[in-house]
Structure formats: C-alpha cells, structure tokens
Tab-separated table of C-alpha atoms in Angstrom:
chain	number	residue	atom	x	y	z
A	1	UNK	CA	15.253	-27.276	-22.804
A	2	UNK	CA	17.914	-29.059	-21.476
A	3	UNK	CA	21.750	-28.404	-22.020
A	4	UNK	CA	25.311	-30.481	-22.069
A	5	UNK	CA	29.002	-30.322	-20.683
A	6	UNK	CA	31.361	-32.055	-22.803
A	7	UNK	CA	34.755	-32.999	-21.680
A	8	UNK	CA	37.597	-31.005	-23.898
A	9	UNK	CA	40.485	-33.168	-23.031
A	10	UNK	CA	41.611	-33.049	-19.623
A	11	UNK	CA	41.808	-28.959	-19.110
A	12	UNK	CA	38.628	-27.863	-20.955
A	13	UNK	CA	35.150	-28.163	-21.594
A	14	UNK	CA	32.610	-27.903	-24.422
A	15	UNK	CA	29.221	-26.308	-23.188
A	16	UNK	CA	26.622	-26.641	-25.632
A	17	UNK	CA	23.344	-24.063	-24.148
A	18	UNK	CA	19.748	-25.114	-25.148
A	19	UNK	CA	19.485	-22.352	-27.107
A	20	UNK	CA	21.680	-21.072	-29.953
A	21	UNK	CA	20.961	-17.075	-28.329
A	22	UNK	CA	22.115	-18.300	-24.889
A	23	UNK	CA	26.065	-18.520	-26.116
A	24	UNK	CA	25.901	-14.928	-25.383
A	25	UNK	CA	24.464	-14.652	-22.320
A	26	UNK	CA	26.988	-17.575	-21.163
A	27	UNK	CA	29.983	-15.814	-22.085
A	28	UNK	CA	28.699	-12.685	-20.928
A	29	UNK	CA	28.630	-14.496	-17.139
A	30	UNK	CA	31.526	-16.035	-17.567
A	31	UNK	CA	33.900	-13.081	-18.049
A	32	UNK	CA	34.511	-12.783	-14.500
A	33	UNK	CA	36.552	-15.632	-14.775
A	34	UNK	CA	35.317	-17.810	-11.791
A	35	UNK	CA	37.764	-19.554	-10.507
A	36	UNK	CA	39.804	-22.745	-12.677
A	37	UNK	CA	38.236	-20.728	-15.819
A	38	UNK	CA	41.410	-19.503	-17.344
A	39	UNK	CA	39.357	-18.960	-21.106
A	40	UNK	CA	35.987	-18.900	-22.874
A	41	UNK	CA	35.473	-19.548	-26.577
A	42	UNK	CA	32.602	-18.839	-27.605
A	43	UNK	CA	31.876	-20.734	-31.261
A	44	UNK	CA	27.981	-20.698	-33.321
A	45	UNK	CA	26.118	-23.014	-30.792
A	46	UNK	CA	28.945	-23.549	-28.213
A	47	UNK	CA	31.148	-22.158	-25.800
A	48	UNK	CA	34.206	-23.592	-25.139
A	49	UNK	CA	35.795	-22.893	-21.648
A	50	UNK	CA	39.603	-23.560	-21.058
A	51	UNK	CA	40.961	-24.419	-16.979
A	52	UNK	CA	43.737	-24.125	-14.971
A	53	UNK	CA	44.433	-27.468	-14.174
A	54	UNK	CA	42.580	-31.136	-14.383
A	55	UNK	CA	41.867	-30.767	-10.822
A	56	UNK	CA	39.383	-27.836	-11.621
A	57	UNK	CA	37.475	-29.796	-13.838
A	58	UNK	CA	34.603	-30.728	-11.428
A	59	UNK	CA	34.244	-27.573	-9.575
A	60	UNK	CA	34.345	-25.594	-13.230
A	61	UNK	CA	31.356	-28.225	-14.206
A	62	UNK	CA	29.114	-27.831	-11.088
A	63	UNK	CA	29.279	-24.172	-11.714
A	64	UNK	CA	28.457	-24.263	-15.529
A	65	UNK	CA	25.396	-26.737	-14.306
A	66	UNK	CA	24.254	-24.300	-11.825
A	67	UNK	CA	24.801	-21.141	-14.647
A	68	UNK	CA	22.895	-23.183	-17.437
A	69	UNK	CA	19.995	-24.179	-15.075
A	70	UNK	CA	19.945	-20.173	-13.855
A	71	UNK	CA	19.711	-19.305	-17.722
A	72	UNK	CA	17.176	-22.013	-18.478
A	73	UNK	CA	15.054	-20.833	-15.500
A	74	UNK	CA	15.514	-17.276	-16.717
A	75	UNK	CA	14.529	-18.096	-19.798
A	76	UNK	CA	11.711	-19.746	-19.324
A	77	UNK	CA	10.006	-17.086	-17.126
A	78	UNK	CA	10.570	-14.436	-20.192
A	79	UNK	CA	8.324	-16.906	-22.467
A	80	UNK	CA	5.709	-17.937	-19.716
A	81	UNK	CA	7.175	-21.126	-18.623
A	82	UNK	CA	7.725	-22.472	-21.894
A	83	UNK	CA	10.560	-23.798	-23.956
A	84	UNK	CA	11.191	-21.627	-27.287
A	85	UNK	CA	13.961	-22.498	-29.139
A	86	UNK	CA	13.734	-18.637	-30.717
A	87	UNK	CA	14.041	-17.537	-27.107
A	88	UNK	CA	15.626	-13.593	-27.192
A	89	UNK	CA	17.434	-12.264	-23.731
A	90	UNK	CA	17.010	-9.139	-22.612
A	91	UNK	CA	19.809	-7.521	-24.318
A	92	UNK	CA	20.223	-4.512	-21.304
A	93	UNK	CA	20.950	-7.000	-18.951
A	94	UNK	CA	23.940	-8.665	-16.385
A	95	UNK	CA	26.055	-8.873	-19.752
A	96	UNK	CA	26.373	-5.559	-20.065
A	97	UNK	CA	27.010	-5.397	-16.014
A	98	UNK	CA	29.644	-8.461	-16.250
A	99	UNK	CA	31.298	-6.673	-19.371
A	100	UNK	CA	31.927	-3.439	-17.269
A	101	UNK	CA	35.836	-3.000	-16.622
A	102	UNK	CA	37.176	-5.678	-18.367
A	103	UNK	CA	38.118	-4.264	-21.490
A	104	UNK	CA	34.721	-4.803	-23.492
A	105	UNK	CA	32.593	-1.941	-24.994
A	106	UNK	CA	29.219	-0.881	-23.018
A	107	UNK	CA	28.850	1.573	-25.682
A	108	UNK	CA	28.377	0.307	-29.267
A	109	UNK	CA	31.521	0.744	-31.547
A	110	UNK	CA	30.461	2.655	-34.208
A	111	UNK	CA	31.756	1.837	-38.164
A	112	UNK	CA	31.586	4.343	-40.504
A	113	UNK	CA	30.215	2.314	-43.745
A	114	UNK	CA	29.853	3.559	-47.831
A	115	UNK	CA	26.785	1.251	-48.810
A	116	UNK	CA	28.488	0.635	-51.964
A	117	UNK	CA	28.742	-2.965	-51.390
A	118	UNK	CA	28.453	-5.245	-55.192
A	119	UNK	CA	25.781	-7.427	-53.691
A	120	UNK	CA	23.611	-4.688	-52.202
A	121	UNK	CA	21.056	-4.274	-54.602
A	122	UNK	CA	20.824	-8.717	-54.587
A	123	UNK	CA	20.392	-8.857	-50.713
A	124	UNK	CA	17.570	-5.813	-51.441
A	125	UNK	CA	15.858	-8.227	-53.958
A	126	UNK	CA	16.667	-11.249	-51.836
A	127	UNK	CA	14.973	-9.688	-48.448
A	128	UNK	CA	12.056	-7.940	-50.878
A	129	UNK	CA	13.295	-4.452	-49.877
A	130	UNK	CA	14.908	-0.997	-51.292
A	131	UNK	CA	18.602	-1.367	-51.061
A	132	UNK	CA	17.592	2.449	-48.997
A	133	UNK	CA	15.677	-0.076	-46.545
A	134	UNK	CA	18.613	-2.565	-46.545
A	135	UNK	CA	20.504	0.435	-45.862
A	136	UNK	CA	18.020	1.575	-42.902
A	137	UNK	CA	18.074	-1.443	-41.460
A	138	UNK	CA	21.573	-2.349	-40.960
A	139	UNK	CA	22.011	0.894	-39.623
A	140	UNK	CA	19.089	0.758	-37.057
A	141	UNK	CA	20.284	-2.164	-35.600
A	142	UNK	CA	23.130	-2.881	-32.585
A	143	UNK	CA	24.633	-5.260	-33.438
A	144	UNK	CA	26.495	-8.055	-31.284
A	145	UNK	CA	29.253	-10.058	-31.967
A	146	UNK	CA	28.323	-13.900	-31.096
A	147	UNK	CA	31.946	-15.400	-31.637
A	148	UNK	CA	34.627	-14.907	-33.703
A	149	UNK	CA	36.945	-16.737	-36.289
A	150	UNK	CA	37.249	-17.149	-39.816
A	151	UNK	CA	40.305	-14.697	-39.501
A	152	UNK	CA	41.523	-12.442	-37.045
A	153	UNK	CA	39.601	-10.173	-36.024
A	154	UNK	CA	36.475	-11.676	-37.964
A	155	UNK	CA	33.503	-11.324	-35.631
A	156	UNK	CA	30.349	-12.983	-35.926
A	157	UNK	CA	28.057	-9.758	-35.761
A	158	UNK	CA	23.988	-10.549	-34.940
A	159	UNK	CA	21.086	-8.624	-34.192
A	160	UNK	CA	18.136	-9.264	-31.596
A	161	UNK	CA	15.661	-9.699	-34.905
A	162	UNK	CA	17.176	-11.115	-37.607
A	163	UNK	CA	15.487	-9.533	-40.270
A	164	UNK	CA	18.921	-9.241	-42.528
A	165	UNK	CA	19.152	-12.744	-43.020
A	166	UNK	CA	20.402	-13.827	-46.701
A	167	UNK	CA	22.117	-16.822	-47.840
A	168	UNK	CA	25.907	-16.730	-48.310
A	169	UNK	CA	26.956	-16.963	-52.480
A	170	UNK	CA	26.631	-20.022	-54.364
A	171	UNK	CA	30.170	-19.035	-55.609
A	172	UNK	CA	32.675	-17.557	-53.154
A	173	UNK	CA	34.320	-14.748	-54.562
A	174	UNK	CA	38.881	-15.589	-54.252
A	175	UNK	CA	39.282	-11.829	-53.144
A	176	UNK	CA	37.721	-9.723	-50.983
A	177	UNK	CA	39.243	-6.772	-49.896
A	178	UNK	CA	40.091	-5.720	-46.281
A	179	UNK	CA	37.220	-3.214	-44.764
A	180	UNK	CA	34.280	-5.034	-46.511
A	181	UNK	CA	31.155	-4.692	-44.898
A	182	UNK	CA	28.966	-7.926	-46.041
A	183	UNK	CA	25.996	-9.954	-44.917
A	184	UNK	CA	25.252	-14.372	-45.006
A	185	UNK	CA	22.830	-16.352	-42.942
A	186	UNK	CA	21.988	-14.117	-40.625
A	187	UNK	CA	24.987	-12.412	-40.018
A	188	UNK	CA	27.130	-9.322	-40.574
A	189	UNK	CA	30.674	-9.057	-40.454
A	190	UNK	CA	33.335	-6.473	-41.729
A	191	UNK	CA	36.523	-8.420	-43.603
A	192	UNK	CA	39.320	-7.596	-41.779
A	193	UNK	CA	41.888	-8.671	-43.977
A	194	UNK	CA	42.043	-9.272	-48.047
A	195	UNK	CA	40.763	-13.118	-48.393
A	196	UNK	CA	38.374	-15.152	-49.917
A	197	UNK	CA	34.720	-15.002	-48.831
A	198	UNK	CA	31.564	-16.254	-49.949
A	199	UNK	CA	29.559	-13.641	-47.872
A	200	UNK	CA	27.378	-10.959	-49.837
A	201	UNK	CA	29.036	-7.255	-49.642
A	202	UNK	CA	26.411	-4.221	-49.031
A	203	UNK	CA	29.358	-1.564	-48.474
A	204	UNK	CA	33.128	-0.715	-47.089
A	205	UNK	CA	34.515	0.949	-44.023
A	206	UNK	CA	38.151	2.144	-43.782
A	207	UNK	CA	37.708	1.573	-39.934
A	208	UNK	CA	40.894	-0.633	-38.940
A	209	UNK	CA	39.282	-4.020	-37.864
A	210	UNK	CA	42.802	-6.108	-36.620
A	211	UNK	CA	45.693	-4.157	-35.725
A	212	UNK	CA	48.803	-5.933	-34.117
A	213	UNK	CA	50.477	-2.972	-32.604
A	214	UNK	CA	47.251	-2.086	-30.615
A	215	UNK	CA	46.137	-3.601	-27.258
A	216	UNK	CA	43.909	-5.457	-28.246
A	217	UNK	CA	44.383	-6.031	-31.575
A	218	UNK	CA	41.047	-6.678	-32.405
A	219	UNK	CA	38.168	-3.763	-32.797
A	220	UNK	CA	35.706	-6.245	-32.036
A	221	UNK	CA	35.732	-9.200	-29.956
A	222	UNK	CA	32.763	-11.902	-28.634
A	223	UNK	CA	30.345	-9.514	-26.730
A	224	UNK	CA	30.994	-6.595	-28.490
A	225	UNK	CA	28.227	-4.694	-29.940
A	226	UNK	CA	28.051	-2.754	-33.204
A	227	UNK	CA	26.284	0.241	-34.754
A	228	UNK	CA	27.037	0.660	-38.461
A	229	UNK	CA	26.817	4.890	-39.674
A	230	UNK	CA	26.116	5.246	-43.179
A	231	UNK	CA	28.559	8.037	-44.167
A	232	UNK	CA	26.865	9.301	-47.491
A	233	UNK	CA	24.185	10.407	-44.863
A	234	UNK	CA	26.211	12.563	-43.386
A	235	UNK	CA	26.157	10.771	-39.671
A	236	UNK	CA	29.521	9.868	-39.399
C-alpha cells in the first residue's frame, strides 16, 4: 500500500497513510508524544505532526517509517495479506489504550439530538430509507471524530460503515444555527457556532460544542467518539 513523509518546513512533517481510515489509527499512536513530536494534526487523508526542533526531524521520520510499516503490516494481516483501500481497524484497539489518561474520552460522549433537522426527510429519500431509519441509524452508530476544522470545535464525526453517506447541498445555506446536528459525504458533525454551511441538517442539540471558559474548550476533539440519543425517544 505504500505511504509518504513530507517535509513541513523545517519543524514539521506531512504524513500521508495508505489508507484514508489509517489517519486514525496514526494519531491514536501518536498521542504519547514520542519524543521531538511536540503536535499532531490530523486533516481528511493526512496527519500533520509538528517538532521540537530541526534537529528532531530525522529521528521523528524513522519513527513515523517504522509506525506506518507496523500499520501497513497490521493491516494487511486483517484482510489476508492483501491491500484494500476500504481497509476498517479494529476500532477496540491500542487507540483506545494510547487515548487512556490523556484527556480523551474512552467512553462515547453522548449528544442529546431533536431529529427535527429541515433536510431529514431529503437525506431519508436520498439514502432510500424512513427518516425513523435515518433516525435509527445515526443513533446506532459510535461515532469518531477523524479531524477537525471548519470552525472551532467542528469535528469531523465518521462511523466504521458508512452507511449515512449523502452529498453536501448544491446551495449552501448563509446561516446555520449553533447546535445543528447535520450530515455530507459521509460525515456527521454538530455546528458549533452560527455560520454558513452547505451540510444537510437531520436535527439540533443544545449540548455546548466550543466553550472558551472550559478546559478544553472543545466537546469533541480528533479521536473522540460519539453516540447521538434521540430525545423524543425518551433516552436522553
């Protein structure tokens, strides 16, 4: 499958895994900090790792090389010693291990949601499904967050099968309120704050996603994982 290490300037550098679903599982190793890592990024295909100093750059790399070819090796045993590019992890793994005591959830956070999102009854259409299955579905799941950005506290939330995948808008909508729960190419994020968004909304949670007097001010950050609770069902 292969993988690269990109030079970031002189105190960084770009790690792009073989896999799109191995971002996770990189960051999740890599939040022991090994030494010269000072920060990890994590973006859509890419991780971005931040050093302490030029002179770590070669040690840093060696490691990554050694990480990526343990991951590739790993990988490869789960699907029979052959590359798949749809390649899934096992999710109860040494993420959950590495996560442990570093201020990153083993237990889900749970988000109270009302599924009375404008676009839920398109992404039911969309998907071929009751907006009660759309509903069931996003529920069922636990949910990960792959990366953030967008805004603060905007986190990338996926799930091990994908089976919520819709298309973002044609039109992006110029205001979307803050605690919008809302679904776009495979993804499902809550809007922190009021902005403009092109994702499609299936409900709302008053659950405070970015908060600047708490430590840390986001709810959910890369790694985190995510169980929706639909309130009207009396779960919450």
């Amino acid at each position: 499958m292969g993988g690269e290490i990109r030079a970031a300037g002189d105190r960084a550098l770009l790690v792009i895994p073989p896999v799109r679903t191995m971002v996770v599982e990189l960051v999740a190793a890599l939040r022991s900090r090994p030494e010269g890592v000072v920060d990890v990024l994590p973006a859509a295909e890419t991780v971005l790792v931040t050093l302490s100093a030029p002179g770590a750059v070669e040690s840093v790399r060696k490691q990554l090389n050694m990480l990526l070819a343990q991951l590739e090796s790993e990988a490869r045993v789960a699907v029979g010693g052959r590359a798949l590019p749809g390649w899934q992890p096992n999710r109860t793994d040494r993420s959950e291990q590495s996560l442990g005591g570093n201020g990153f959830h083993d237990e889900p956070v749970r988000i109270p949601v009302r599924y009375d999102g404008a676009d839920l009854a398109e992404v039911a259409r969309l998907l071929g499904l009751t907006p009660a299955e759309v509903i069931a579905q996003h529920t069922a799941a636990v949910w990960r967050c792959a990366f953030v950005g967008f805004a603060p506290g905007f986190g990338y939330l996926e799930s091990s099968d994908g089976r919520l995948t819709v298309p973002r808008r044609r039109e992006s909508r110029a205001a979307i309120p803050p605690g919008a729960v809302a679904l776009a190419g495979g993804y499902s994020a809550v809007y922190p704050r009021r902005s403009p968004g092109g994702w499609r909304l299936i409900g709302t949670t008053d659950a405070p996603l970015w908060d600047v007097d708490r430590d840390p001010p986001a709810l959910i950050r890369a790694a985190t994982r995510v169980q929706f609770i639909d309130v009207e069902a009396g779960h919450a």
